[in-house]
């Protein structure tokens, strides 16, 4: 598959025991959901894809993104974006400075500021550039984290239960926004979750791990 994210005979081991095995192609703009309870290796699979697999795990298989084998690439060279349960915004930086962290180096300060402003407008946070992240609601923090990740121009998106700490109404709103932004950019999306509502909202194929 030239475009999209491809997991080829990926198996994750811990202490010699196979936790999970996945072979799947995720096309541009498509979503694959991996469901299962805690401890079955869902987040570990994402760590393998991002190149941050903990040393107490071992993995076999290959990860391909847009026709390139990224299995052994350095994490910063993989062009894979990820959203976690926690927004992981830098508390000592303003909202705008957090977004700037996602931008590639270079370009004029005016051009960089324009990109930041456009990103904030896209998620209905126009005028929030100078705000302290501590003053934002949970949903607003998730939106900033999303746009910071998208500003880094990833070729694929991983979701590690990023909606789990939001209340039901806000969860549906933010979830729809994330999927819409990913589809608009033709990004392949791999989401891990234990929530069936998340899987249903994603609208793609579902792999269930564990019992």
Tab-separated table of C-alpha atoms in Angstrom:
chain	number	residue	atom	x	y	z
A	1	UNK	CA	0.000	0.000	0.000
A	2	UNK	CA	1.656	3.240	-1.175
A	3	UNK	CA	-0.526	5.563	0.897
A	4	UNK	CA	-1.711	5.051	4.452
A	5	UNK	CA	-0.426	3.090	7.430
A	6	UNK	CA	0.390	-0.598	7.108
A	7	UNK	CA	1.107	-3.016	9.965
A	8	UNK	CA	2.760	-6.117	8.541
A	9	UNK	CA	2.833	-9.189	10.803
A	10	UNK	CA	3.362	-7.009	13.890
A	11	UNK	CA	3.636	-9.034	17.100
A	12	UNK	CA	4.357	-7.568	20.534
A	13	UNK	CA	6.046	-9.768	23.146
A	14	UNK	CA	6.558	-9.376	26.881
A	15	UNK	CA	8.787	-11.813	28.752
A	16	UNK	CA	8.693	-14.084	25.728
A	17	UNK	CA	4.898	-14.220	25.597
A	18	UNK	CA	3.022	-12.756	22.617
A	19	UNK	CA	0.584	-10.061	23.769
A	20	UNK	CA	-0.950	-9.267	20.384
A	21	UNK	CA	-0.518	-9.795	16.666
A	22	UNK	CA	-1.838	-7.394	14.034
A	23	UNK	CA	-1.672	-7.309	10.247
A	24	UNK	CA	-3.724	-4.507	8.729
A	25	UNK	CA	-3.699	-1.734	6.140
A	26	UNK	CA	-5.262	1.614	7.045
A	27	UNK	CA	-5.915	3.739	3.994
A	28	UNK	CA	-5.728	7.536	3.805
A	29	UNK	CA	-8.673	9.037	5.673
A	30	UNK	CA	-9.629	5.671	7.190
A	31	UNK	CA	-9.804	4.670	10.864
A	32	UNK	CA	-8.873	1.346	12.470
A	33	UNK	CA	-9.951	0.872	16.077
A	34	UNK	CA	-8.187	-1.608	18.345
A	35	UNK	CA	-10.332	-2.414	21.367
A	36	UNK	CA	-9.643	-4.358	24.515
A	37	UNK	CA	-9.240	-4.091	28.297
A	38	UNK	CA	-6.193	-2.653	30.007
A	39	UNK	CA	-3.091	-4.803	29.833
A	40	UNK	CA	-3.594	-6.411	26.427
A	41	UNK	CA	-0.940	-4.264	24.761
A	42	UNK	CA	-2.963	-1.576	22.978
A	43	UNK	CA	-0.764	1.362	24.002
A	44	UNK	CA	2.349	-0.781	23.544
A	45	UNK	CA	1.370	-1.262	19.893
A	46	UNK	CA	1.290	2.521	19.483
A	47	UNK	CA	4.687	2.792	21.183
A	48	UNK	CA	6.125	0.367	18.624
A	49	UNK	CA	4.686	2.434	15.769
A	50	UNK	CA	6.168	5.662	17.177
A	51	UNK	CA	9.546	4.078	17.899
A	52	UNK	CA	9.238	4.386	21.674
A	53	UNK	CA	8.720	0.747	22.665
A	54	UNK	CA	9.742	0.218	26.323
A	55	UNK	CA	12.769	-2.012	26.825
A	56	UNK	CA	10.772	-4.718	28.622
A	57	UNK	CA	8.844	-5.406	25.407
A	58	UNK	CA	9.997	-6.880	22.115
A	59	UNK	CA	8.348	-6.575	18.727
A	60	UNK	CA	8.490	-8.276	15.352
A	61	UNK	CA	7.049	-7.178	12.030
A	62	UNK	CA	7.142	-3.972	10.038
A	63	UNK	CA	5.442	-0.591	10.025
A	64	UNK	CA	5.003	1.172	6.676
A	65	UNK	CA	3.741	4.731	6.244
A	66	UNK	CA	2.999	6.218	2.824
A	67	UNK	CA	5.117	3.577	1.123
A	68	UNK	CA	8.112	3.926	3.456
A	69	UNK	CA	9.312	1.314	5.928
A	70	UNK	CA	9.627	3.277	9.198
A	71	UNK	CA	10.163	0.271	11.477
A	72	UNK	CA	13.729	1.222	12.356
A	73	UNK	CA	13.527	4.985	11.836
A	74	UNK	CA	14.212	7.389	14.690
A	75	UNK	CA	10.989	8.543	16.413
A	76	UNK	CA	11.323	12.138	15.168
A	77	UNK	CA	11.711	10.948	11.575
A	78	UNK	CA	8.545	8.848	11.436
A	79	UNK	CA	6.031	11.665	10.870
A	80	UNK	CA	3.470	9.969	13.091
A	81	UNK	CA	1.289	12.167	15.291
A	82	UNK	CA	-0.229	10.904	18.536
A	83	UNK	CA	-2.839	12.131	20.999
A	84	UNK	CA	-2.930	10.746	24.538
A	85	UNK	CA	-5.418	10.749	27.411
A	86	UNK	CA	-3.503	13.725	28.824
A	87	UNK	CA	-3.143	16.791	26.604
A	88	UNK	CA	0.579	17.161	27.530
A	89	UNK	CA	0.585	20.908	26.885
A	90	UNK	CA	3.640	22.750	28.190
A	91	UNK	CA	2.410	24.624	31.295
A	92	UNK	CA	5.131	27.282	31.094
A	93	UNK	CA	4.183	28.262	27.516
A	94	UNK	CA	1.191	30.171	26.208
A	95	UNK	CA	-1.330	28.485	23.939
A	96	UNK	CA	0.320	30.102	20.933
A	97	UNK	CA	3.801	29.038	22.018
A	98	UNK	CA	2.534	25.482	22.483
A	99	UNK	CA	1.260	25.518	18.916
A	100	UNK	CA	4.525	26.993	17.648
A	101	UNK	CA	6.299	23.958	19.077
A	102	UNK	CA	4.549	21.859	16.424
A	103	UNK	CA	5.743	23.989	13.518
A	104	UNK	CA	8.819	23.119	11.519
A	105	UNK	CA	11.793	25.431	12.132
A	106	UNK	CA	12.227	28.395	9.823
A	107	UNK	CA	9.966	30.922	8.174
A	108	UNK	CA	9.260	34.466	9.239
A	109	UNK	CA	7.690	35.189	12.593
A	110	UNK	CA	4.690	36.693	10.778
A	111	UNK	CA	4.162	33.538	8.723
A	112	UNK	CA	4.464	31.338	11.799
A	113	UNK	CA	1.999	33.499	13.718
A	114	UNK	CA	-0.426	33.338	10.797
A	115	UNK	CA	-0.337	29.527	10.887
A	116	UNK	CA	-0.957	29.570	14.630
A	117	UNK	CA	-3.905	31.924	14.256
A	118	UNK	CA	-5.381	29.818	11.444
A	119	UNK	CA	-5.068	26.697	13.591
A	120	UNK	CA	-6.874	28.368	16.488
A	121	UNK	CA	-9.628	29.607	14.196
A	122	UNK	CA	-10.109	26.102	12.818
A	123	UNK	CA	-11.050	24.800	16.276
A	124	UNK	CA	-13.023	27.863	17.421
A	125	UNK	CA	-10.288	29.217	19.688
A	126	UNK	CA	-9.633	32.455	17.840
A	127	UNK	CA	-7.848	34.942	20.105
A	128	UNK	CA	-6.545	32.294	22.528
A	129	UNK	CA	-2.874	32.559	21.491
A	130	UNK	CA	-1.798	34.474	24.609
A	131	UNK	CA	-3.835	32.384	27.046
A	132	UNK	CA	-2.262	30.300	29.801
A	133	UNK	CA	-3.083	26.584	29.207
A	134	UNK	CA	-4.106	26.341	32.874
A	135	UNK	CA	-7.101	28.602	32.139
A	136	UNK	CA	-8.500	26.272	29.450
A	137	UNK	CA	-11.225	23.682	29.857
A	138	UNK	CA	-10.520	20.018	29.179
A	139	UNK	CA	-12.066	20.214	25.737
A	140	UNK	CA	-10.115	23.346	24.846
A	141	UNK	CA	-6.848	21.712	25.924
A	142	UNK	CA	-7.594	18.702	23.728
A	143	UNK	CA	-8.252	20.991	20.762
A	144	UNK	CA	-4.942	22.798	21.278
A	145	UNK	CA	-3.106	19.479	21.573
A	146	UNK	CA	-4.762	18.301	18.352
A	147	UNK	CA	-3.773	21.383	16.381
A	148	UNK	CA	-0.212	21.354	17.759
A	149	UNK	CA	0.105	17.799	16.484
A	150	UNK	CA	-1.447	18.630	13.087
A	151	UNK	CA	0.860	21.633	12.645
A	152	UNK	CA	3.768	19.171	12.662
A	153	UNK	CA	2.310	17.823	9.370
A	154	UNK	CA	2.144	14.125	10.276
A	155	UNK	CA	1.427	11.430	7.688
A	156	UNK	CA	-0.512	9.294	10.169
A	157	UNK	CA	-2.417	9.789	13.431
A	158	UNK	CA	-2.503	7.566	16.522
A	159	UNK	CA	-5.140	8.001	19.225
A	160	UNK	CA	-4.446	6.577	22.686
A	161	UNK	CA	-7.872	7.025	24.328
A	162	UNK	CA	-7.657	10.831	24.064
A	163	UNK	CA	-11.376	11.292	24.827
A	164	UNK	CA	-11.574	9.190	27.994
A	165	UNK	CA	-11.327	12.091	30.461
A	166	UNK	CA	-13.985	14.250	28.828
A	167	UNK	CA	-17.622	14.241	29.935
A	168	UNK	CA	-20.138	12.568	27.630
A	169	UNK	CA	-21.405	15.643	25.754
A	170	UNK	CA	-17.961	17.163	25.271
A	171	UNK	CA	-16.518	13.774	24.396
A	172	UNK	CA	-18.815	13.384	21.392
A	173	UNK	CA	-18.067	16.930	20.177
A	174	UNK	CA	-14.277	16.637	20.443
A	175	UNK	CA	-14.280	13.111	19.021
A	176	UNK	CA	-16.205	14.226	15.930
A	177	UNK	CA	-13.840	17.157	15.500
A	178	UNK	CA	-10.726	14.956	15.656
A	179	UNK	CA	-12.051	12.485	13.102
A	180	UNK	CA	-13.202	15.296	10.804
A	181	UNK	CA	-9.801	17.022	10.898
A	182	UNK	CA	-7.994	13.755	10.232
A	183	UNK	CA	-10.261	12.877	7.307
A	184	UNK	CA	-9.922	16.358	5.812
A	185	UNK	CA	-6.152	15.835	5.776
A	186	UNK	CA	-6.460	12.248	4.429
A	187	UNK	CA	-4.615	10.857	7.448
A	188	UNK	CA	-4.776	7.155	8.295
A	189	UNK	CA	-5.889	6.854	11.928
A	190	UNK	CA	-5.224	4.062	14.423
A	191	UNK	CA	-7.207	4.437	17.654
A	192	UNK	CA	-6.923	2.267	20.736
A	193	UNK	CA	-9.767	2.352	23.232
A	194	UNK	CA	-11.899	0.265	25.564
A	195	UNK	CA	-15.008	2.343	24.780
A	196	UNK	CA	-17.471	0.985	22.219
A	197	UNK	CA	-18.931	4.476	21.641
A	198	UNK	CA	-15.512	5.656	20.444
A	199	UNK	CA	-15.292	2.710	18.066
A	200	UNK	CA	-18.772	3.345	16.700
A	201	UNK	CA	-18.072	7.047	16.187
A	202	UNK	CA	-14.856	6.251	14.315
A	203	UNK	CA	-16.881	4.395	11.707
A	204	UNK	CA	-14.060	2.143	10.509
A	205	UNK	CA	-13.001	-1.432	11.111
A	206	UNK	CA	-12.578	-2.751	14.657
A	207	UNK	CA	-10.131	-5.309	16.017
A	208	UNK	CA	-10.937	-6.666	19.482
A	209	UNK	CA	-8.136	-7.979	21.698
A	210	UNK	CA	-8.451	-10.065	24.848
A	211	UNK	CA	-11.666	-11.367	26.371
